[in-house]
Coordinates of C-alpha atoms and ligand atoms in Angstrom, one line a residue:
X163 CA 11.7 4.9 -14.6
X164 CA 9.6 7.6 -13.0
X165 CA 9.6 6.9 -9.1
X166 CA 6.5 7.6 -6.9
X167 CA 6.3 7.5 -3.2
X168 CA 3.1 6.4 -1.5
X169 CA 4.7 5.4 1.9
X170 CA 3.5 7.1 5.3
X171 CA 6.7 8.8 6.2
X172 CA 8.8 9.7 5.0
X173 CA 6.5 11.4 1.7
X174 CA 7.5 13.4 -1.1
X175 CA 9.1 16.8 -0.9
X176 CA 7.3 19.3 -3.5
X177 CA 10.0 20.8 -5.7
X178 CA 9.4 24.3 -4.2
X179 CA 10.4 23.3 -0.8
X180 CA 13.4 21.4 -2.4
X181 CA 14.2 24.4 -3.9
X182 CA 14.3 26.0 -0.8
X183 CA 16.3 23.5 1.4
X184 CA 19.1 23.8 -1.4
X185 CA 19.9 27.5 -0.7
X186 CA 23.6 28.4 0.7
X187 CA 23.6 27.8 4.5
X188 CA 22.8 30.9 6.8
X189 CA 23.7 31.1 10.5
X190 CA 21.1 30.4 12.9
X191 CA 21.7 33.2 15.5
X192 CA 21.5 36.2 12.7
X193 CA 18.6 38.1 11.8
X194 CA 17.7 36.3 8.8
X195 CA 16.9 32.9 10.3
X196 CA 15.1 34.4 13.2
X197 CA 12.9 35.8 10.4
X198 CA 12.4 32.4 9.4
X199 CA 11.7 30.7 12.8
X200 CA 9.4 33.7 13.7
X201 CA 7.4 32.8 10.7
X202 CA 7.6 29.0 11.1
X203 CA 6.7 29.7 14.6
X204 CA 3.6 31.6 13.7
X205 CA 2.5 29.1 11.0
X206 CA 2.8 26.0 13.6
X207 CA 0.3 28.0 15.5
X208 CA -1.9 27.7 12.4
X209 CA -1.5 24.3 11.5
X210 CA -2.4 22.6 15.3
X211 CA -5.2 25.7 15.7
X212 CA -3.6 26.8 19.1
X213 CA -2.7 29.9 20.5
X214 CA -0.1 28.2 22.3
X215 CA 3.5 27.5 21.9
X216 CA 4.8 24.6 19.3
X217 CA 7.7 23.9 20.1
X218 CA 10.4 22.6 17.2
X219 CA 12.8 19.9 18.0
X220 CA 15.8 18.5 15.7
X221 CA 14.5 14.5 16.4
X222 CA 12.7 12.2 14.5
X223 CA 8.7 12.2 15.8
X224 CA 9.9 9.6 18.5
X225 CA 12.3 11.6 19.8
X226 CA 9.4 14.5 20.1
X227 CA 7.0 12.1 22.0
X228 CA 10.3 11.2 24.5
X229 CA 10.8 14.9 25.2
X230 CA 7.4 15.2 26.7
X231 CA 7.3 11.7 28.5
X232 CA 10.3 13.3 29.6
X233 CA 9.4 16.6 30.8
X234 CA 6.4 16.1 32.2
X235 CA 6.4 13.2 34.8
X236 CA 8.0 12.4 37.6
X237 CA 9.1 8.5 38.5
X238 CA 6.0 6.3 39.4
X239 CA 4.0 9.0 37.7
X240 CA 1.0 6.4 35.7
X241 CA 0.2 7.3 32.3
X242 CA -2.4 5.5 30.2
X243 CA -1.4 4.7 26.9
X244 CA -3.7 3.5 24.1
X245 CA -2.0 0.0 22.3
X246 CA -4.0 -0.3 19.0
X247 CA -0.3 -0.9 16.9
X248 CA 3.3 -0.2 16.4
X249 CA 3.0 3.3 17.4
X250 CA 0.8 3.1 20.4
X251 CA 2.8 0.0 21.7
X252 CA 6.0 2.3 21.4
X253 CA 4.0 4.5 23.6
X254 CA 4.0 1.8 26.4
X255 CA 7.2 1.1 25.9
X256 CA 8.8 4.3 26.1
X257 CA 7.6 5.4 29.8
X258 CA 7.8 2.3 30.8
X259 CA 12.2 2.6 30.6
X260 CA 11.8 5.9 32.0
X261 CA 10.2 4.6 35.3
X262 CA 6.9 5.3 34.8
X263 CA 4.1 3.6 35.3
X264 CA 2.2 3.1 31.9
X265 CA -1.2 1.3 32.1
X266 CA -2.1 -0.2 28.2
X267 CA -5.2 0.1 27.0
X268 CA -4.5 -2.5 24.3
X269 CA -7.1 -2.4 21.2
X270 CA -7.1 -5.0 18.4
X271 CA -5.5 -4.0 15.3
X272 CA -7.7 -1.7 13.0
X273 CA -10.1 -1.0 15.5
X274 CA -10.2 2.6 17.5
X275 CA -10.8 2.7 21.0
X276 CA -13.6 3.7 22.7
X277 CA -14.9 6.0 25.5
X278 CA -16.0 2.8 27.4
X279 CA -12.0 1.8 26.8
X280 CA -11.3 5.3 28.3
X281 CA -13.8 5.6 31.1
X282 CA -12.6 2.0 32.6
X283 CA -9.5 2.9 32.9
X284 CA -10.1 6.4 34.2
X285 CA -11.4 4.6 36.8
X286 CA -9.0 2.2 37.9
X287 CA -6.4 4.5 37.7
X288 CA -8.3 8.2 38.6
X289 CA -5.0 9.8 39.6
X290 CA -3.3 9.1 36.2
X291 CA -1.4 11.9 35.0
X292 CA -1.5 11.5 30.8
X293 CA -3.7 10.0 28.9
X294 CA -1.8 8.6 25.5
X295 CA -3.4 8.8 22.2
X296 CA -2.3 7.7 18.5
X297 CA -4.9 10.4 16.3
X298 CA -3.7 8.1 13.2
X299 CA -2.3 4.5 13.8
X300 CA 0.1 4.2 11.1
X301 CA 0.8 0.3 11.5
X302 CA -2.7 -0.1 10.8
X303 CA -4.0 2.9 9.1
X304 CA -6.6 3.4 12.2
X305 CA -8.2 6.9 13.1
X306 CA -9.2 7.3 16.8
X307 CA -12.1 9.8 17.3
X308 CA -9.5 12.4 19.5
X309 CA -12.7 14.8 19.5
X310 CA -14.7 12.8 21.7
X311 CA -12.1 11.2 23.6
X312 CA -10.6 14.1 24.8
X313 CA -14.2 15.4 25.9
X314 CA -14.1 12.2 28.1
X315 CA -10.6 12.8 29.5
X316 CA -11.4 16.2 30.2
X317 CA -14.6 15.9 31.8
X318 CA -13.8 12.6 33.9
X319 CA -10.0 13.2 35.4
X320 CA -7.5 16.0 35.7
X321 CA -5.3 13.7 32.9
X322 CA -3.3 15.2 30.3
X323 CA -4.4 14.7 27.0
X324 CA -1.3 14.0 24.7
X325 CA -1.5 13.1 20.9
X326 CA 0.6 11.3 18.9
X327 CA -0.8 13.4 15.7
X328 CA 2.1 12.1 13.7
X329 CA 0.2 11.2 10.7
X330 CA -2.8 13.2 11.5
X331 CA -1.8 16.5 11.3
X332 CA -2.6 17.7 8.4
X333 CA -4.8 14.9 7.6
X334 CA -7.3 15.0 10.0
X335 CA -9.2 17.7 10.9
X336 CA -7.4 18.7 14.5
X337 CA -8.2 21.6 17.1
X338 CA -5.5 22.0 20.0
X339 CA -7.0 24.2 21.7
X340 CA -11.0 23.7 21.0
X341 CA -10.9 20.2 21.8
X342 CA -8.9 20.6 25.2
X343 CA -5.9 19.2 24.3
X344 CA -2.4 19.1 26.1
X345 CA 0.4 17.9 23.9
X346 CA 0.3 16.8 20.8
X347 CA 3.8 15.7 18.7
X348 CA 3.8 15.6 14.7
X349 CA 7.3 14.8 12.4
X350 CA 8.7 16.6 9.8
X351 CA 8.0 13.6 7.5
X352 CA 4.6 13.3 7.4
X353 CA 1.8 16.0 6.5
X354 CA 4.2 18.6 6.6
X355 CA 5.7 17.6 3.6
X356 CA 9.5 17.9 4.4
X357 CA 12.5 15.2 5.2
X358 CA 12.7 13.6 8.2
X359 CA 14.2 14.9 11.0
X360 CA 12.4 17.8 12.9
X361 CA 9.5 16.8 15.8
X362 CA 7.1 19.5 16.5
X363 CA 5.1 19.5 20.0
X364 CA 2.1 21.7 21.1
X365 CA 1.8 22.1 24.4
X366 CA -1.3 23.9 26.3
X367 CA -0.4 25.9 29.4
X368 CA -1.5 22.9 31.7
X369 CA 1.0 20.5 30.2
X370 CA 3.6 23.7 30.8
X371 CA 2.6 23.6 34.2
X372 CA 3.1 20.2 34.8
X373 CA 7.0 21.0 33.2
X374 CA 8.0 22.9 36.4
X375 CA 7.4 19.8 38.9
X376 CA 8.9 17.0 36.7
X377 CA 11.7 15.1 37.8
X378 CA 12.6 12.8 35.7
X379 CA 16.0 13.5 34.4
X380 CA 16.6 15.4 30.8
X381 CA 19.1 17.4 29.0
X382 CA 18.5 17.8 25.4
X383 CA 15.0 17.5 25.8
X384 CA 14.3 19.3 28.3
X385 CA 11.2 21.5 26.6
X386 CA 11.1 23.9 29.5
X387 CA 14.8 24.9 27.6
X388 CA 13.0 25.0 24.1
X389 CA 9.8 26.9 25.9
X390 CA 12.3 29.6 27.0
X391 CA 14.3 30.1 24.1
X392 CA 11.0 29.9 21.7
X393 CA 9.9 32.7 23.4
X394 CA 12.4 34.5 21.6
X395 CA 12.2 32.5 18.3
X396 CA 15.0 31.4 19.3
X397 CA 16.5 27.2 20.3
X398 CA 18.3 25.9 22.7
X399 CA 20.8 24.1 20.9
X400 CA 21.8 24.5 16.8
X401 CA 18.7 23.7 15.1
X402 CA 18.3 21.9 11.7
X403 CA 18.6 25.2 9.8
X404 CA 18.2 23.2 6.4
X405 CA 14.8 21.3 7.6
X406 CA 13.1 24.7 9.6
X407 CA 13.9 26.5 5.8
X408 CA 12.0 23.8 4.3
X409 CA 8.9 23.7 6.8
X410 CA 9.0 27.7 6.5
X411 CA 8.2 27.1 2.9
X412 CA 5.6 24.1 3.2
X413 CA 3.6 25.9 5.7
X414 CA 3.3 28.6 3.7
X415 CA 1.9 25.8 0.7
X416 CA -0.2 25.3 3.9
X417 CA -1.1 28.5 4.6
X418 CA -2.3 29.4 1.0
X419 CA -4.2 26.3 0.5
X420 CA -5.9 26.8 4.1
X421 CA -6.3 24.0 6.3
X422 CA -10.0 23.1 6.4
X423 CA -9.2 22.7 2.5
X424 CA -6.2 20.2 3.1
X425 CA -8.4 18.2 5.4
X426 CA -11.0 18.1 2.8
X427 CA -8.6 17.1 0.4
X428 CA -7.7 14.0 2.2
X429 CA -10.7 12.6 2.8
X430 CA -11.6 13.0 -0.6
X431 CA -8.5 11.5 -1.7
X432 CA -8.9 8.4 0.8
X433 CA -12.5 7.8 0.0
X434 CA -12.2 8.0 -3.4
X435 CA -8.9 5.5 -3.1
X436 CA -11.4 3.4 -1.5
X437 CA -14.0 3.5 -3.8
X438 CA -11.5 2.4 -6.9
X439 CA -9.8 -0.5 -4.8
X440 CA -13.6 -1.5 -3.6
X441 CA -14.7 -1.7 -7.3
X442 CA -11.7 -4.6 -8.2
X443 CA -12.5 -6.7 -4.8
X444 CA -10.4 -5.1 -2.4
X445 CA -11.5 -5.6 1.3
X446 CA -10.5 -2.0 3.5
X447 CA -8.4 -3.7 6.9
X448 CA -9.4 -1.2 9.3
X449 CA -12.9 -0.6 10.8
X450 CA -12.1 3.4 11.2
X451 CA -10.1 4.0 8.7
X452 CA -7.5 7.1 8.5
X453 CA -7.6 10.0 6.1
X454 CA -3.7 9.4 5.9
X455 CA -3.1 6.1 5.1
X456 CA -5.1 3.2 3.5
X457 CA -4.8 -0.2 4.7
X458 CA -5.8 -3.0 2.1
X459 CA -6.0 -7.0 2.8
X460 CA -3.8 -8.7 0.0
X461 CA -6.6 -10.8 -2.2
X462 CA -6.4 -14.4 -1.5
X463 CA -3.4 -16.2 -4.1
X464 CA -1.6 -12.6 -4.2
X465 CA 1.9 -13.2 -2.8
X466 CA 2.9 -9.9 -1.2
X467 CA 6.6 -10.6 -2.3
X468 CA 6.1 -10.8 -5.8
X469 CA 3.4 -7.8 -5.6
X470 CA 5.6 -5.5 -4.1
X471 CA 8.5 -6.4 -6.9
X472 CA 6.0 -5.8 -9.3
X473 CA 4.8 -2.6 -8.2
X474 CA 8.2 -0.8 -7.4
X475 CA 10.7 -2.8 -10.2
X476 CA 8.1 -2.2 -13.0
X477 CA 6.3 0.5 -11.9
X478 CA 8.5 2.6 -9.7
X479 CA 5.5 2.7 -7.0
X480 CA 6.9 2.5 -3.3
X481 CA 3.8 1.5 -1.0
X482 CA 4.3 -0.1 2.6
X483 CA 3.5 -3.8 3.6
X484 CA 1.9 -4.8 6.7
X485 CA 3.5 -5.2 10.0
X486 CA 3.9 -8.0 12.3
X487 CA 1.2 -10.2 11.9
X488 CA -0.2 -8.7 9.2
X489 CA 3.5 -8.8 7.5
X490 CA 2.5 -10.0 3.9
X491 CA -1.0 -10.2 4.6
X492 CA -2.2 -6.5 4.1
X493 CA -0.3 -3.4 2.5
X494 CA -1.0 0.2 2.8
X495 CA -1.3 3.2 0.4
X496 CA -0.3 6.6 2.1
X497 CA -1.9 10.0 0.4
X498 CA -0.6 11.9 3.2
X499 CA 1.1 15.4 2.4
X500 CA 1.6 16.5 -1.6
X501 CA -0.9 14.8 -3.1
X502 CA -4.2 15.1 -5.7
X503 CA -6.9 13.4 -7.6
X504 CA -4.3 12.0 -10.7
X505 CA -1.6 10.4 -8.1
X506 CA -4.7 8.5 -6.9
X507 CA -6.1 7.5 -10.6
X508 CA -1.7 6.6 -10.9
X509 CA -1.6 4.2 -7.7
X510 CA -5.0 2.7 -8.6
X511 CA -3.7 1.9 -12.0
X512 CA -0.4 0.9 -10.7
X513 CA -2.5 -1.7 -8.5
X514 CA -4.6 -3.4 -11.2
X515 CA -1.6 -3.3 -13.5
X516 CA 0.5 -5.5 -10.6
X517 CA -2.7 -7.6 -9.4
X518 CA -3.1 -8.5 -13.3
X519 CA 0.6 -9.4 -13.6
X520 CA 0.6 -11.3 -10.4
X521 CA -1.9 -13.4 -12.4
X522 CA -5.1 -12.2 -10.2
X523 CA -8.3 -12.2 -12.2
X524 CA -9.2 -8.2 -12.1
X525 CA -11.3 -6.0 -14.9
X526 CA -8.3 -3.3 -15.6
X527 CA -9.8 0.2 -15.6
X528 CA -13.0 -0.8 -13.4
X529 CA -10.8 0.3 -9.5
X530 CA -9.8 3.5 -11.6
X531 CA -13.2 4.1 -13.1
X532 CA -14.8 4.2 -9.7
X533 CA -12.4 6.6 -8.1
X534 CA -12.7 8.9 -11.3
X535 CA -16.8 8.7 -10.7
X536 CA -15.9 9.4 -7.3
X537 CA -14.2 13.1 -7.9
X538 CA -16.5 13.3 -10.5
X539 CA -19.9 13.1 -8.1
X540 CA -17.5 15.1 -5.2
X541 CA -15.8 17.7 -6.4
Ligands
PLP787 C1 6.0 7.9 11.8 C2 5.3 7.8 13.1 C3 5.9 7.8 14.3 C4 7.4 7.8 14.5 O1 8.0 8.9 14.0 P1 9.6 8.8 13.6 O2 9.7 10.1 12.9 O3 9.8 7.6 12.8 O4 10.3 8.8 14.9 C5 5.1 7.8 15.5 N1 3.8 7.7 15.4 C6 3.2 7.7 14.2 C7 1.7 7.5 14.2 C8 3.9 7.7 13.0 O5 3.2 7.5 11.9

C-alpha cells in the first residue's frame, strides 16, 4: 500500500531533499558546510522577508519558542499570550515555569482573536513586555490576522511582537520586517518541508536589544550565543548537519518556486479542499480558517475510530483527529509544505471512499467534482 501523509507536522520530505540528507556526513567547522549554512542563512532571510538575522537552532519548534522566552525576559517580566488552543496554551505555560508573569488572552477554540482582545489587555497590563501570537493554531486549524494585530501592538505599547509562525510560514503570507514584527519561531517539520528537529527564530533588532538585559538563566539557548556565532555562519554548539543539508535544499525548492507563489498555492489548495468536502456535507470547524491545515466536524453517526482505521488501514491516508474536547469530534487535513492540486483530488477521494464505508450516505465523486471545478474556475 502506497502511504500518504496529510498530518501538520511532521509532512512529507520531497525525494530531492531526501536525496540530499543521505549524502556521506561532512564536518561542520570546514569550508564546505559553511557554504551551506551561509546559503541556508541567506535563504531564511528570504523565507520570513527580513533583513535580519534567523537564527537556526537543533530543537523541535518548542524548544525555539523556549529559547526566546528565555533570552528575552527577566523574572516578573509580564508577557501576554494569546490561548486560542494547544499551542497558544503551551505559550502560557511555558513562561509561566520560567517565572514570568504570563497574562492569557484565552479565545474559544476556532475563533481568532481580536484587536478589541488585544487593546484590553494592553491596557491592563501597559508595561507588558511580549505580546504572544499563534499565526496558525494547529489544534484548531485557526489563522489570527498577525497583520493587523501587530499594527495594534505596535502603535499602542512598546510590547514585543513574537510569533509562533510554526505552521504559518510558508503558508501564510508573512512579512517580518513590513509588519513590525519581533520574533517569530517556525520548525523544521512544517512548511519547510524537512524532518523534525531544527527551530528557526527571526529576531528584529529590538528583540536583540532586549537580549542584553535579560536575566533569566540559559545555556544552550542562550540566542545572544547563536546571534554571535551566526554572524559568522557559524553555531554555537554542533548543529544538525544532516537537517541544515536538507533545509539548504528545500529552500532552494522555495526559492525557485518564489514565495508569493507558495502562498498562493495554499490558499488555493485549502479553499479548493474546502469546496469538495462542502459539496458532500462537511461543516469547516473554524470561523478563520488556516491556509495550512483544515479542520472538519465528523458528520453526525461517523465514529471517528472506525474512520480513521478506514482511512489509514485501507487507504494508507494519515490525517490528524481533534484534540481534547474536540477528540473524536472533528479531524484535520494538513496541505502544508509539498503539496498540489492531485494530492487534494487523492484526500477528497480517500474521504468519500471511508465516509461511504463507514456506512454514511454520501454521492462519491460529488466532494471531488467540486474541488476539480474549483482549480478549474482558479487556476
Ligand atoms: C507543531 C507546532 C508547534 C510545536 O512544535 P514542535 O516542533 O512539536 O515542538 C508549536 N506551534 C504550532 C502552531 C505548531 O503547529
Amino acid at each position: 500500500m502506497k502511504k500518504r501523509l496529510f498530518t501538520p507536522g511532521p509532512t512529507p520530505v520531497p525525494e530531492s531533499v531526501m536525496l540530499r540528507m543521505a549524502e556521506p556526513m561532512i564536518h561542520h567547522r570546514h569550508p564546505e558546510f559553511k557554504e551551506i549554512l551561509s546559503r541556508v542563512n541567506q535563504n531564511l532571510k528570504y523565507l520570513f522577508q527580513t533583513e535580519q538575522p534567523v537564527l537556526t537552532l537543533a530543537s523541535s519548534g518548542t524548544g525555539g519558542v523556549e529559547s526566546t522566552f528565555v533570552s528575552l525576559f527577566s523574572p516578573g517580566d509580564t508577557i501576554i499570550s494569546v490561548n486560542g488552543g494547544k499551542f497558544g496554551e503551551r505559550w502560557v505555560k511555558m513562561p509561566k515555569t520560567f517565572g514570568l508573569n504570563a497574562v492569557e488572552i484565552k479565545t474559544e477554540w476556532g475563533k481568532a482573536p481580536t484587536s478589541e482582545q488585544i487593546m484590553t489587555a494592553l491596557r491592563a497590563h501597559p508595561h507588558a513586555k511580549a505580546v504572544y501570537l499563534v499565526h496558525s493554531e494547529t489544534s484548531t486549524g485557526t489563522a489570527t490576522d498577525v497583520k493587523a494585530l501587530a499594527r495594534v501592538i505596535r502603535d499602542n505599547s512598546d510590547a514585543l511582537v513574537c510569533v509562533d509562525g510554526i505552521t504559518a510560514i510558508g503558508a501564510h503570507e508573512f512579512r517580518f520586517d513590513e509588519w513590525g514584527i519581533d520574533v517569530c519561531v517556525t520548525g523544521s517539520q512544517k512548511g519547510l518541508m524537512i524532518p523534525p528537529g531544527l527551530a528557526f527564530v527571526a529576531l528584529s533588532s529590538r528583540a536583540i536589544t532586549a537580549m542584553e538585559s535579560s536575566k533569566l538563566p540559559k545555556f544552550y539557548f542562550d540566542l545572544r550565543k547563536a546571534l554571535k556565532a551566526h554572524a559568522a555562519n557559524d553555531t554555537p554548539w554542533t548543529p544538525a548537519i544532516s537537517l541544515i543539508i536538507g533545509v539548504d535544499a528545500s529552500l532552494m525548492m522555495i526559492r525557485a518556486e518564489g514565495i508569493e507563489n507558495i502562498w498562493r498555492r495554499h490558499k488555493r489548495l485549502a479553499l479548493a479542499l474546502r469546496e469538495g468536502l462542502g459539496a458532500i456535507g462537511m461543516k469547516l470547524f473554524s470561523d478563520s480558517p488556516s491556509f495550512a491545515v483544515t479542520p472538519v466536524w465528523l458528520p453526525e453517526g461517523v465514529e471517528w475510530k472506525a474512520f480513521n482505521k478506514t482511512l489509514k488501514g485501507k487507504y494508507g491516508i494519515t490525517i490528524a483527529g481533534g484534540q481534547e474536547a474536540f477528540a473524536g469530534k472533528i479531524f484535520r487535513i494538513s496541505h502544508l509544505g509539498y503539496y498540489d492540486e492531485l494530492d487534494m483530488i487523492t484526500v477528497l477521494s480517500a474521504v468519500e471512499m471511508t465516509l461511504h464505508d463507514c456506512g454514511h450516505k454520501v454521492e462519491l465523486g460529488k466532494g471531488i467534482g467540486a474541488a476539480q471545478a474549483y482549480f478549474a474556475i482558479n487556476p
